């Protein structure tokens, strides 16, 4: 079946079943084009929390579908491929976080949304890359802060807020693969271009950026900045929206290797099958869901 027929069939089934399709900016372009809500992790959580649909089909990775299920327990949340996981989320588990809390009594735990439901359930508050600074600034007092699981985001947030944050030893392989040398090389090839980077990148990369922000914020920056050329230090799926929204500007990937293979393992065929066969249902048991929701709700309240 060709792309257009698949897209039409999916849209028809979505409306027949009162379902919505949520897609992250890192998704394949043909999926981005038919999403009801296309956004960064924060926009997708807000969208999931507000939707009136009965079914949420998540074209993202496992933790995103899980977060939607935590926020909307009465809705059916479908992840079209179970292999669509996030290696960063797998870098912290409940056992490790329990040990870290035991070793740092009284510490506040700020957990990146890129984490399992079990990890969220042990946390005081969640954050995404677009609100991490606000979340940390919202914490009163001088309590120690542990940020899980992205070490680069923790170091960046600590630098911006001036608060001491214990970084976890985790990283996103897609953003970690971008080195300072890669940025020097691409900047030399495009001397007039500005450089925007995602806070999941290494500190040496962020130090060279004209702008640091989530995917949603990079899109805003690209629209507002005067430069005609922008080097983009995040996953390449975002280039599609950048180009669509700014036809007169050019966008250069900071590295050809910045591709999230797990996000992109979902295809249009998978989405159609997911809707037809109602699979794979992501559901979080209440004993984990309720404390995890508390941490997510605290984040949403200040977003
Ligand atoms: P944002 O959606 O917050 O930009 O985070 C990017 C990401 O890595 C999602 O997995
Ligand atoms: Fe996880 Fe990185 Fe892929 Fe985002 S880009 S889903 S953090 S592996």
PDB file of C-alpha atoms and ligand atoms in Angstrom:
ATOM      1  CA  UNK A   1       0.000   0.000   0.000  1.00  0.00           C
ATOM      2  CA  UNK A   2       1.399   3.432  -0.792  1.00  0.00           C
ATOM      3  CA  UNK A   3       1.983   6.192   1.753  1.00  0.00           C
ATOM      4  CA  UNK A   4      -1.104   8.227   0.875  1.00  0.00           C
ATOM      5  CA  UNK A   5      -3.478   5.231   1.103  1.00  0.00           C
ATOM      6  CA  UNK A   6      -1.975   4.202   4.431  1.00  0.00           C
ATOM      7  CA  UNK A   7      -2.343   7.751   5.756  1.00  0.00           C
ATOM      8  CA  UNK A   8      -5.990   7.913   4.627  1.00  0.00           C
ATOM      9  CA  UNK A   9      -6.837   4.537   6.168  1.00  0.00           C
ATOM     10  CA  UNK A  10      -5.240   5.574   9.464  1.00  0.00           C
ATOM     11  CA  UNK A  11      -7.076   8.911   9.558  1.00  0.00           C
ATOM     12  CA  UNK A  12     -10.396   7.123   8.805  1.00  0.00           C
ATOM     13  CA  UNK A  13      -9.883   4.553  11.565  1.00  0.00           C
ATOM     14  CA  UNK A  14      -8.808   7.267  14.006  1.00  0.00           C
ATOM     15  CA  UNK A  15     -12.064   9.108  13.520  1.00  0.00           C
ATOM     16  CA  UNK A  16     -14.227   5.934  13.536  1.00  0.00           C
ATOM     17  CA  UNK A  17     -12.695   4.857  16.850  1.00  0.00           C
ATOM     18  CA  UNK A  18     -12.571   8.309  18.464  1.00  0.00           C
ATOM     19  CA  UNK A  19      -8.799   7.980  18.668  1.00  0.00           C
ATOM     20  CA  UNK A  20      -5.997  10.540  18.451  1.00  0.00           C
ATOM     21  CA  UNK A  21      -2.506  10.127  17.054  1.00  0.00           C
ATOM     22  CA  UNK A  22       0.268  11.785  19.046  1.00  0.00           C
ATOM     23  CA  UNK A  23       3.696  12.039  17.427  1.00  0.00           C
ATOM     24  CA  UNK A  24       7.048  13.378  18.562  1.00  0.00           C
ATOM     25  CA  UNK A  25       9.142  15.644  16.316  1.00  0.00           C
ATOM     26  CA  UNK A  26      11.694  12.826  15.946  1.00  0.00           C
ATOM     27  CA  UNK A  27       9.154  10.638  14.148  1.00  0.00           C
ATOM     28  CA  UNK A  28       9.219   9.797  10.453  1.00  0.00           C
ATOM     29  CA  UNK A  29       7.850  12.675   8.341  1.00  0.00           C
ATOM     30  CA  UNK A  30       4.917  10.681   6.911  1.00  0.00           C
ATOM     31  CA  UNK A  31       3.756  10.090  10.497  1.00  0.00           C
ATOM     32  CA  UNK A  32       4.317  13.719  11.543  1.00  0.00           C
ATOM     33  CA  UNK A  33       2.074  14.761   8.631  1.00  0.00           C
ATOM     34  CA  UNK A  34      -1.016  12.940   9.948  1.00  0.00           C
ATOM     35  CA  UNK A  35      -0.630  13.464  13.699  1.00  0.00           C
ATOM     36  CA  UNK A  36      -3.419  15.155  15.678  1.00  0.00           C
ATOM     37  CA  UNK A  37      -0.806  16.454  18.075  1.00  0.00           C
ATOM     38  CA  UNK A  38       2.809  16.856  17.030  1.00  0.00           C
ATOM     39  CA  UNK A  39       5.127  18.141  19.710  1.00  0.00           C
ATOM     40  CA  UNK A  40       7.973  17.817  22.148  1.00  0.00           C
ATOM     41  CA  UNK A  41       7.681  15.676  25.261  1.00  0.00           C
ATOM     42  CA  UNK A  42       5.964  18.408  27.286  1.00  0.00           C
ATOM     43  CA  UNK A  43       3.421  19.337  24.597  1.00  0.00           C
ATOM     44  CA  UNK A  44       2.588  15.662  24.108  1.00  0.00           C
ATOM     45  CA  UNK A  45       2.022  15.104  27.844  1.00  0.00           C
ATOM     46  CA  UNK A  46      -0.177  18.193  28.043  1.00  0.00           C
ATOM     47  CA  UNK A  47      -2.046  17.049  24.928  1.00  0.00           C
ATOM     48  CA  UNK A  48      -2.580  13.548  26.312  1.00  0.00           C
ATOM     49  CA  UNK A  49      -3.803  14.937  29.637  1.00  0.00           C
ATOM     50  CA  UNK A  50      -6.421  17.096  27.880  1.00  0.00           C
ATOM     51  CA  UNK A  51      -7.690  14.913  25.055  1.00  0.00           C
ATOM     52  CA  UNK A  52     -11.346  13.893  24.922  1.00  0.00           C
ATOM     53  CA  UNK A  53     -10.583  10.860  22.736  1.00  0.00           C
ATOM     54  CA  UNK A  54     -11.103   7.283  23.960  1.00  0.00           C
ATOM     55  CA  UNK A  55      -7.880   5.969  22.446  1.00  0.00           C
ATOM     56  CA  UNK A  56      -4.397   7.510  22.272  1.00  0.00           C
ATOM     57  CA  UNK A  57      -2.049   6.051  19.664  1.00  0.00           C
ATOM     58  CA  UNK A  58       1.474   7.125  20.583  1.00  0.00           C
ATOM     59  CA  UNK A  59       3.982   7.423  17.773  1.00  0.00           C
ATOM     60  CA  UNK A  60       6.850   7.955  20.148  1.00  0.00           C
ATOM     61  CA  UNK A  61       8.761   5.721  22.532  1.00  0.00           C
ATOM     62  CA  UNK A  62       7.630   3.556  25.432  1.00  0.00           C
ATOM     63  CA  UNK A  63       8.024   6.122  28.244  1.00  0.00           C
ATOM     64  CA  UNK A  64       5.826   8.586  26.315  1.00  0.00           C
ATOM     65  CA  UNK A  65       2.985   6.062  25.983  1.00  0.00           C
ATOM     66  CA  UNK A  66       3.464   5.110  29.620  1.00  0.00           C
ATOM     67  CA  UNK A  67       3.241   8.768  30.692  1.00  0.00           C
ATOM     68  CA  UNK A  68       0.012   9.133  28.687  1.00  0.00           C
ATOM     69  CA  UNK A  69      -1.383   6.067  30.428  1.00  0.00           C
ATOM     70  CA  UNK A  70      -0.350   7.427  33.851  1.00  0.00           C
ATOM     71  CA  UNK A  71      -2.081  10.735  33.114  1.00  0.00           C
ATOM     72  CA  UNK A  72      -5.192   9.196  31.494  1.00  0.00           C
ATOM     73  CA  UNK A  73      -5.909   5.849  33.165  1.00  0.00           C
ATOM     74  CA  UNK A  74      -9.402   5.674  31.649  1.00  0.00           C
ATOM     75  CA  UNK A  75      -8.129   5.869  28.081  1.00  0.00           C
ATOM     76  CA  UNK A  76      -6.646   3.085  26.011  1.00  0.00           C
ATOM     77  CA  UNK A  77      -3.056   3.950  25.129  1.00  0.00           C
ATOM     78  CA  UNK A  78      -1.474   2.116  22.205  1.00  0.00           C
ATOM     79  CA  UNK A  79       2.224   1.928  21.331  1.00  0.00           C
ATOM     80  CA  UNK A  80       2.464   0.519  17.792  1.00  0.00           C
ATOM     81  CA  UNK A  81       5.814  -1.249  18.388  1.00  0.00           C
ATOM     82  CA  UNK A  82       6.988  -2.601  21.741  1.00  0.00           C
ATOM     83  CA  UNK A  83      10.635  -2.316  20.640  1.00  0.00           C
ATOM     84  CA  UNK A  84      10.225   1.480  20.523  1.00  0.00           C
ATOM     85  CA  UNK A  85      12.076   2.045  23.781  1.00  0.00           C
ATOM     86  CA  UNK A  86      14.413   4.775  24.988  1.00  0.00           C
ATOM     87  CA  UNK A  87      17.945   3.686  25.962  1.00  0.00           C
ATOM     88  CA  UNK A  88      18.236   6.763  28.210  1.00  0.00           C
ATOM     89  CA  UNK A  89      15.117   5.758  30.175  1.00  0.00           C
ATOM     90  CA  UNK A  90      16.682   2.319  30.705  1.00  0.00           C
ATOM     91  CA  UNK A  91      19.726   3.877  32.394  1.00  0.00           C
ATOM     92  CA  UNK A  92      17.934   4.293  35.737  1.00  0.00           C
ATOM     93  CA  UNK A  93      15.799   1.700  37.467  1.00  0.00           C
ATOM     94  CA  UNK A  94      13.829   1.615  40.696  1.00  0.00           C
ATOM     95  CA  UNK A  95      16.465  -0.401  42.532  1.00  0.00           C
ATOM     96  CA  UNK A  96      19.256   2.043  41.659  1.00  0.00           C
ATOM     97  CA  UNK A  97      17.149   5.072  42.537  1.00  0.00           C
ATOM     98  CA  UNK A  98      16.094   3.532  45.858  1.00  0.00           C
ATOM     99  CA  UNK A  99      19.802   3.042  46.667  1.00  0.00           C
ATOM    100  CA  UNK A 100      20.629   6.634  45.670  1.00  0.00           C
ATOM    101  CA  UNK A 101      17.825   7.957  47.892  1.00  0.00           C
ATOM    102  CA  UNK A 102      19.067   5.826  50.792  1.00  0.00           C
ATOM    103  CA  UNK A 103      22.613   7.214  50.311  1.00  0.00           C
ATOM    104  CA  UNK A 104      21.319  10.819  50.149  1.00  0.00           C
ATOM    105  CA  UNK A 105      18.630  11.089  52.810  1.00  0.00           C
ATOM    106  CA  UNK A 106      16.306  14.062  52.364  1.00  0.00           C
ATOM    107  CA  UNK A 107      17.420  14.716  48.761  1.00  0.00           C
ATOM    108  CA  UNK A 108      14.773  15.854  46.265  1.00  0.00           C
ATOM    109  CA  UNK A 109      14.506  13.652  43.191  1.00  0.00           C
ATOM    110  CA  UNK A 110      13.809  15.408  39.881  1.00  0.00           C
ATOM    111  CA  UNK A 111      13.149  12.819  37.201  1.00  0.00           C
ATOM    112  CA  UNK A 112      13.319  13.487  33.490  1.00  0.00           C
ATOM    113  CA  UNK A 113      10.184  12.303  31.714  1.00  0.00           C
ATOM    114  CA  UNK A 114      12.498   9.984  29.738  1.00  0.00           C
ATOM    115  CA  UNK A 115      12.253   7.360  32.489  1.00  0.00           C
ATOM    116  CA  UNK A 116      10.191   4.330  33.470  1.00  0.00           C
ATOM    117  CA  UNK A 117       6.963   4.625  35.462  1.00  0.00           C
ATOM    118  CA  UNK A 118       8.717   2.871  38.398  1.00  0.00           C
ATOM    119  CA  UNK A 119      11.431   5.530  38.451  1.00  0.00           C
ATOM    120  CA  UNK A 120       8.860   8.336  38.266  1.00  0.00           C
ATOM    121  CA  UNK A 121       6.965   6.747  41.144  1.00  0.00           C
ATOM    122  CA  UNK A 122      10.016   7.199  43.391  1.00  0.00           C
ATOM    123  CA  UNK A 123      10.415  10.866  42.447  1.00  0.00           C
ATOM    124  CA  UNK A 124       9.343  14.178  43.924  1.00  0.00           C
ATOM    125  CA  UNK A 125       8.714  15.835  40.581  1.00  0.00           C
ATOM    126  CA  UNK A 126       9.230  15.161  36.874  1.00  0.00           C
ATOM    127  CA  UNK A 127      10.635  17.492  34.232  1.00  0.00           C
ATOM    128  CA  UNK A 128      11.094  17.616  30.477  1.00  0.00           C
ATOM    129  CA  UNK A 129      13.890  19.322  28.604  1.00  0.00           C
ATOM    130  CA  UNK A 130      11.717  22.407  28.128  1.00  0.00           C
ATOM    131  CA  UNK A 131      10.825  22.957  31.799  1.00  0.00           C
ATOM    132  CA  UNK A 132      13.789  21.478  33.744  1.00  0.00           C
ATOM    133  CA  UNK A 133      15.067  24.943  34.708  1.00  0.00           C
ATOM    134  CA  UNK A 134      11.617  26.062  35.940  1.00  0.00           C
ATOM    135  CA  UNK A 135      11.089  22.800  37.797  1.00  0.00           C
ATOM    136  CA  UNK A 136      14.416  23.097  39.650  1.00  0.00           C
ATOM    137  CA  UNK A 137      13.794  26.783  40.376  1.00  0.00           C
ATOM    138  CA  UNK A 138      10.407  25.845  41.852  1.00  0.00           C
ATOM    139  CA  UNK A 139      12.031  23.690  44.553  1.00  0.00           C
ATOM    140  CA  UNK A 140      12.227  25.572  47.812  1.00  0.00           C
ATOM    141  CA  UNK A 141      15.007  25.342  50.332  1.00  0.00           C
ATOM    142  CA  UNK A 142      18.538  24.050  50.163  1.00  0.00           C
ATOM    143  CA  UNK A 143      17.802  20.372  49.887  1.00  0.00           C
ATOM    144  CA  UNK A 144      20.174  18.289  47.822  1.00  0.00           C
ATOM    145  CA  UNK A 145      18.803  17.621  44.312  1.00  0.00           C
ATOM    146  CA  UNK A 146      19.322  14.383  42.398  1.00  0.00           C
ATOM    147  CA  UNK A 147      18.432  14.565  38.715  1.00  0.00           C
ATOM    148  CA  UNK A 148      17.725  11.259  36.973  1.00  0.00           C
ATOM    149  CA  UNK A 149      18.653   9.821  34.413  1.00  0.00           C
ATOM    150  CA  UNK A 150      20.228  12.364  32.011  1.00  0.00           C
ATOM    151  CA  UNK A 151      23.598  13.633  33.277  1.00  0.00           C
ATOM    152  CA  UNK A 152      23.966  16.272  30.556  1.00  0.00           C
ATOM    153  CA  UNK A 153      20.545  17.787  31.296  1.00  0.00           C
ATOM    154  CA  UNK A 154      21.399  17.796  35.023  1.00  0.00           C
ATOM    155  CA  UNK A 155      24.720  19.613  34.452  1.00  0.00           C
ATOM    156  CA  UNK A 156      23.079  22.119  32.112  1.00  0.00           C
ATOM    157  CA  UNK A 157      20.214  22.775  34.558  1.00  0.00           C
ATOM    158  CA  UNK A 158      22.672  23.214  37.415  1.00  0.00           C
ATOM    159  CA  UNK A 159      24.666  25.750  35.396  1.00  0.00           C
ATOM    160  CA  UNK A 160      21.576  27.807  34.489  1.00  0.00           C
ATOM    161  CA  UNK A 161      19.867  27.725  37.884  1.00  0.00           C
ATOM    162  CA  UNK A 162      23.070  28.011  39.950  1.00  0.00           C
ATOM    163  CA  UNK A 163      21.764  25.145  42.131  1.00  0.00           C
ATOM    164  CA  UNK A 164      23.883  22.164  43.051  1.00  0.00           C
ATOM    165  CA  UNK A 165      22.492  19.079  41.319  1.00  0.00           C
ATOM    166  CA  UNK A 166      23.836  15.526  41.566  1.00  0.00           C
ATOM    167  CA  UNK A 167      23.842  14.227  37.996  1.00  0.00           C
ATOM    168  CA  UNK A 168      22.943  10.615  37.253  1.00  0.00           C
ATOM    169  CA  UNK A 169      25.320   8.648  35.086  1.00  0.00           C
ATOM    170  CA  UNK A 170      22.975   8.361  32.106  1.00  0.00           C
ATOM    171  CA  UNK A 171      22.854   9.856  28.622  1.00  0.00           C
ATOM    172  CA  UNK A 172      20.910   9.759  25.391  1.00  0.00           C
ATOM    173  CA  UNK A 173      23.116   7.908  22.873  1.00  0.00           C
ATOM    174  CA  UNK A 174      21.743  10.043  20.019  1.00  0.00           C
ATOM    175  CA  UNK A 175      22.811  13.335  21.623  1.00  0.00           C
ATOM    176  CA  UNK A 176      25.918  11.991  23.342  1.00  0.00           C
ATOM    177  CA  UNK A 177      27.374  10.985  19.964  1.00  0.00           C
ATOM    178  CA  UNK A 178      27.744  14.649  18.960  1.00  0.00           C
ATOM    179  CA  UNK A 179      31.267  15.769  19.925  1.00  0.00           C
ATOM    180  CA  UNK A 180      32.806  19.213  20.254  1.00  0.00           C
ATOM    181  CA  UNK A 181      34.997  18.373  17.260  1.00  0.00           C
ATOM    182  CA  UNK A 182      31.926  17.570  15.135  1.00  0.00           C
ATOM    183  CA  UNK A 183      30.548  21.014  15.946  1.00  0.00           C
ATOM    184  CA  UNK A 184      33.845  22.757  15.133  1.00  0.00           C
ATOM    185  CA  UNK A 185      33.911  20.952  11.760  1.00  0.00           C
ATOM    186  CA  UNK A 186      30.326  21.783  10.788  1.00  0.00           C
ATOM    187  CA  UNK A 187      30.696  25.401  11.944  1.00  0.00           C
ATOM    188  CA  UNK A 188      33.827  25.766   9.764  1.00  0.00           C
ATOM    189  CA  UNK A 189      31.801  24.537   6.779  1.00  0.00           C
ATOM    190  CA  UNK A 190      28.960  27.014   7.524  1.00  0.00           C
ATOM    191  CA  UNK A 191      30.671  30.069   9.037  1.00  0.00           C
ATOM    192  CA  UNK A 192      27.549  32.287   8.940  1.00  0.00           C
ATOM    193  CA  UNK A 193      25.246  29.750  10.583  1.00  0.00           C
ATOM    194  CA  UNK A 194      24.059  29.925  14.178  1.00  0.00           C
ATOM    195  CA  UNK A 195      24.026  26.740  16.264  1.00  0.00           C
ATOM    196  CA  UNK A 196      21.071  25.451  18.319  1.00  0.00           C
ATOM    197  CA  UNK A 197      21.498  22.406  20.566  1.00  0.00           C
ATOM    198  CA  UNK A 198      19.338  20.190  22.750  1.00  0.00           C
ATOM    199  CA  UNK A 199      20.278  20.088  26.474  1.00  0.00           C
ATOM    200  CA  UNK A 200      20.804  16.314  26.210  1.00  0.00           C
ATOM    201  CA  UNK A 201      24.071  17.161  24.373  1.00  0.00           C
ATOM    202  CA  UNK A 202      27.485  17.116  26.089  1.00  0.00           C
ATOM    203  CA  UNK A 203      28.589  20.257  27.992  1.00  0.00           C
ATOM    204  CA  UNK A 204      31.399  20.906  25.456  1.00  0.00           C
ATOM    205  CA  UNK A 205      28.758  21.025  22.690  1.00  0.00           C
ATOM    206  CA  UNK A 206      26.354  23.252  24.659  1.00  0.00           C
ATOM    207  CA  UNK A 207      29.218  25.679  25.347  1.00  0.00           C
ATOM    208  CA  UNK A 208      29.405  26.361  21.590  1.00  0.00           C
ATOM    209  CA  UNK A 209      25.649  26.834  21.095  1.00  0.00           C
ATOM    210  CA  UNK A 210      23.927  30.161  20.374  1.00  0.00           C
ATOM    211  CA  UNK A 211      20.746  28.617  21.746  1.00  0.00           C
ATOM    212  CA  UNK A 212      19.987  25.628  23.999  1.00  0.00           C
ATOM    213  CA  UNK A 213      16.465  24.256  24.275  1.00  0.00           C
ATOM    214  CA  UNK A 214      14.013  21.404  23.794  1.00  0.00           C
ATOM    215  CA  UNK A 215      12.852  20.467  20.313  1.00  0.00           C
ATOM    216  CA  UNK A 216       9.799  22.733  20.702  1.00  0.00           C
ATOM    217  CA  UNK A 217      11.993  25.631  21.789  1.00  0.00           C
ATOM    218  CA  UNK A 218      14.460  25.063  18.936  1.00  0.00           C
ATOM    219  CA  UNK A 219      11.506  25.404  16.545  1.00  0.00           C
ATOM    220  CA  UNK A 220      10.533  28.737  18.154  1.00  0.00           C
ATOM    221  CA  UNK A 221      14.128  29.960  18.047  1.00  0.00           C
ATOM    222  CA  UNK A 222      14.475  29.035  14.356  1.00  0.00           C
ATOM    223  CA  UNK A 223      11.360  31.088  13.536  1.00  0.00           C
ATOM    224  CA  UNK A 224      12.484  34.104  15.542  1.00  0.00           C
ATOM    225  CA  UNK A 225      16.240  34.309  14.910  1.00  0.00           C
ATOM    226  CA  UNK A 226      17.582  36.480  12.089  1.00  0.00           C
ATOM    227  CA  UNK A 227      20.054  33.927  10.759  1.00  0.00           C
ATOM    228  CA  UNK A 228      19.366  32.333   7.387  1.00  0.00           C
ATOM    229  CA  UNK A 229      21.291  29.198   8.334  1.00  0.00           C
ATOM    230  CA  UNK A 230      20.999  27.133  11.504  1.00  0.00           C
ATOM    231  CA  UNK A 231      23.092  24.137  12.553  1.00  0.00           C
ATOM    232  CA  UNK A 232      20.832  21.780  14.495  1.00  0.00           C
ATOM    233  CA  UNK A 233      22.189  19.723  17.387  1.00  0.00           C
ATOM    234  CA  UNK A 234      19.369  17.284  17.951  1.00  0.00           C
ATOM    235  CA  UNK A 235      17.709  14.279  16.332  1.00  0.00           C
ATOM    236  CA  UNK A 236      17.191  14.724  12.612  1.00  0.00           C
ATOM    237  CA  UNK A 237      13.404  14.236  12.550  1.00  0.00           C
ATOM    238  CA  UNK A 238      13.027  17.853  13.624  1.00  0.00           C
ATOM    239  CA  UNK A 239      14.601  19.086  10.380  1.00  0.00           C
ATOM    240  CA  UNK A 240      11.373  18.270   8.562  1.00  0.00           C
ATOM    241  CA  UNK A 241       9.315  20.723  10.682  1.00  0.00           C
ATOM    242  CA  UNK A 242      12.119  23.303  10.695  1.00  0.00           C
ATOM    243  CA  UNK A 243      12.200  23.306   6.907  1.00  0.00           C
ATOM    244  CA  UNK A 244       8.401  23.240   6.571  1.00  0.00           C
ATOM    245  CA  UNK A 245       7.950  26.209   8.935  1.00  0.00           C
ATOM    246  CA  UNK A 246      10.887  28.228   7.541  1.00  0.00           C
ATOM    247  CA  UNK A 247      11.088  27.628   3.791  1.00  0.00           C
ATOM    248  CA  UNK A 248      13.486  30.554   3.301  1.00  0.00           C
ATOM    249  CA  UNK A 249      16.078  29.295   5.792  1.00  0.00           C
ATOM    250  CA  UNK A 250      18.461  26.373   5.656  1.00  0.00           C
ATOM    251  CA  UNK A 251      19.010  23.832   8.382  1.00  0.00           C
ATOM    252  CA  UNK A 252      22.126  21.741   8.724  1.00  0.00           C
ATOM    253  CA  UNK A 253      22.312  18.629  10.905  1.00  0.00           C
ATOM    254  CA  UNK A 254      25.216  18.943  13.345  1.00  0.00           C
ATOM    255  CA  UNK A 255      26.003  15.276  12.668  1.00  0.00           C
ATOM    256  CA  UNK A 256      24.523  12.709  10.257  1.00  0.00           C
ATOM    257  CA  UNK A 257      24.561  10.192  13.114  1.00  0.00           C
ATOM    258  CA  UNK A 258      21.886  11.907  15.213  1.00  0.00           C
ATOM    259  CA  UNK A 259      19.067   9.481  14.436  1.00  0.00           C
ATOM    260  CA  UNK A 260      16.873   7.837  17.091  1.00  0.00           C
ATOM    261  CA  UNK A 261      16.450   4.343  15.661  1.00  0.00           C
ATOM    262  CA  UNK A 262      13.927   3.223  18.281  1.00  0.00           C
ATOM    263  CA  UNK A 263      11.669   6.235  17.682  1.00  0.00           C
ATOM    264  CA  UNK A 264      11.859   5.619  13.953  1.00  0.00           C
ATOM    265  CA  UNK A 265      11.139   1.893  14.118  1.00  0.00           C
ATOM    266  CA  UNK A 266       7.411   2.778  14.057  1.00  0.00           C
ATOM    267  CA  UNK A 267       5.966   2.859  10.543  1.00  0.00           C
ATOM    268  CA  UNK A 268       2.584   3.804   9.060  1.00  0.00           C
ATOM    269  CA  UNK A 269       1.853   0.069   8.649  1.00  0.00           C
ATOM    270  CA  UNK A 270       2.471  -0.422  12.382  1.00  0.00           C
ATOM    271  CA  UNK A 271       0.058   2.397  13.247  1.00  0.00           C
ATOM    272  CA  UNK A 272      -2.643   0.924  11.023  1.00  0.00           C
ATOM    273  CA  UNK A 273      -2.166  -2.529  12.579  1.00  0.00           C
ATOM    274  CA  UNK A 274      -2.169  -1.010  16.070  1.00  0.00           C
ATOM    275  CA  UNK A 275      -5.538   0.602  15.424  1.00  0.00           C
ATOM    276  CA  UNK A 276      -7.070  -2.446  13.733  1.00  0.00           C
ATOM    277  CA  UNK A 277      -5.874  -4.941  16.334  1.00  0.00           C
ATOM    278  CA  UNK A 278      -5.837  -2.559  19.332  1.00  0.00           C
ATOM    279  CA  UNK A 279      -2.217  -3.293  20.204  1.00  0.00           C
ATOM    280  CA  UNK A 280       0.010  -2.833  22.086  1.00  0.00           C
ATOM    281  CA  UNK A 281      -1.899  -1.590  25.121  1.00  0.00           C
ATOM    282  CA  UNK A 282       0.302   0.243  27.624  1.00  0.00           C
ATOM    283  CA  UNK A 283      -1.143   0.200  31.137  1.00  0.00           C
ATOM    284  CA  UNK A 284       0.534   1.042  34.416  1.00  0.00           C
ATOM    285  CA  UNK A 285      -0.679  -0.699  37.608  1.00  0.00           C
ATOM    286  CA  UNK A 286      -2.202   1.659  40.177  1.00  0.00           C
ATOM    287  CA  UNK A 287       0.463   1.110  42.855  1.00  0.00           C
ATOM    288  CA  UNK A 288       3.026   2.629  40.455  1.00  0.00           C
ATOM    289  CA  UNK A 289       0.677   4.862  38.500  1.00  0.00           C
ATOM    290  CA  UNK A 290      -0.591   6.889  41.458  1.00  0.00           C
ATOM    291  CA  UNK A 291       2.823   8.006  42.827  1.00  0.00           C
ATOM    292  CA  UNK A 292       4.136   8.464  39.275  1.00  0.00           C
ATOM    293  CA  UNK A 293       1.125  10.659  38.451  1.00  0.00           C
ATOM    294  CA  UNK A 294       1.822  12.793  41.507  1.00  0.00           C
ATOM    295  CA  UNK A 295       5.318  13.561  40.174  1.00  0.00           C
ATOM    296  CA  UNK A 296       3.980  14.267  36.674  1.00  0.00           C
ATOM    297  CA  UNK A 297       1.110  16.435  37.964  1.00  0.00           C
ATOM    298  CA  UNK A 298       3.536  18.548  40.003  1.00  0.00           C
ATOM    299  CA  UNK A 299       5.485  19.168  36.820  1.00  0.00           C
ATOM    300  CA  UNK A 300       2.389  19.984  34.757  1.00  0.00           C
ATOM    301  CA  UNK A 301       1.195  22.430  37.421  1.00  0.00           C
ATOM    302  CA  UNK A 302       4.226  24.655  36.851  1.00  0.00           C
ATOM    303  CA  UNK A 303       4.479  24.204  33.052  1.00  0.00           C
TER     304      UNK A 303
HETATM  305  P1  LIG B   1      12.045  17.006  24.064  1.00  0.00           P
HETATM  306  O1  LIG B   1      10.871  16.381  23.444  1.00  0.00           O
HETATM  307  O2  LIG B   1      11.743  17.550  25.423  1.00  0.00           O
HETATM  308  O3  LIG B   1      12.728  18.001  23.201  1.00  0.00           O
HETATM  309  O4  LIG B   1      13.110  15.821  24.340  1.00  0.00           O
HETATM  310  C1  LIG B   1      13.703  15.170  23.288  1.00  0.00           C
HETATM  311  C2  LIG B   1      13.828  13.734  23.468  1.00  0.00           C
HETATM  312  O5  LIG B   1      14.885  13.184  23.551  1.00  0.00           O
HETATM  313  C3  LIG B   1      12.643  12.952  23.511  1.00  0.00           C
HETATM  314  O6  LIG B   1      12.982  11.651  23.686  1.00  0.00           O
HETATM  315 FE1  LIG B   2      15.597   8.347  24.071  1.00  0.00          FE
HETATM  316 FE2  LIG B   2      17.476   9.825  22.941  1.00  0.00          FE
HETATM  317 FE3  LIG B   2      15.724   8.562  21.400  1.00  0.00          FE
HETATM  318 FE4  LIG B   2      14.958  10.664  22.893  1.00  0.00          FE
HETATM  319  S1  LIG B   2      16.390  10.686  21.189  1.00  0.00           S
HETATM  320  S2  LIG B   2      13.909   8.716  22.676  1.00  0.00           S
HETATM  321  S3  LIG B   2      16.255  10.390  24.703  1.00  0.00           S
HETATM  322  S4  LIG B   2      17.239   7.620  22.745  1.00  0.00           S
END
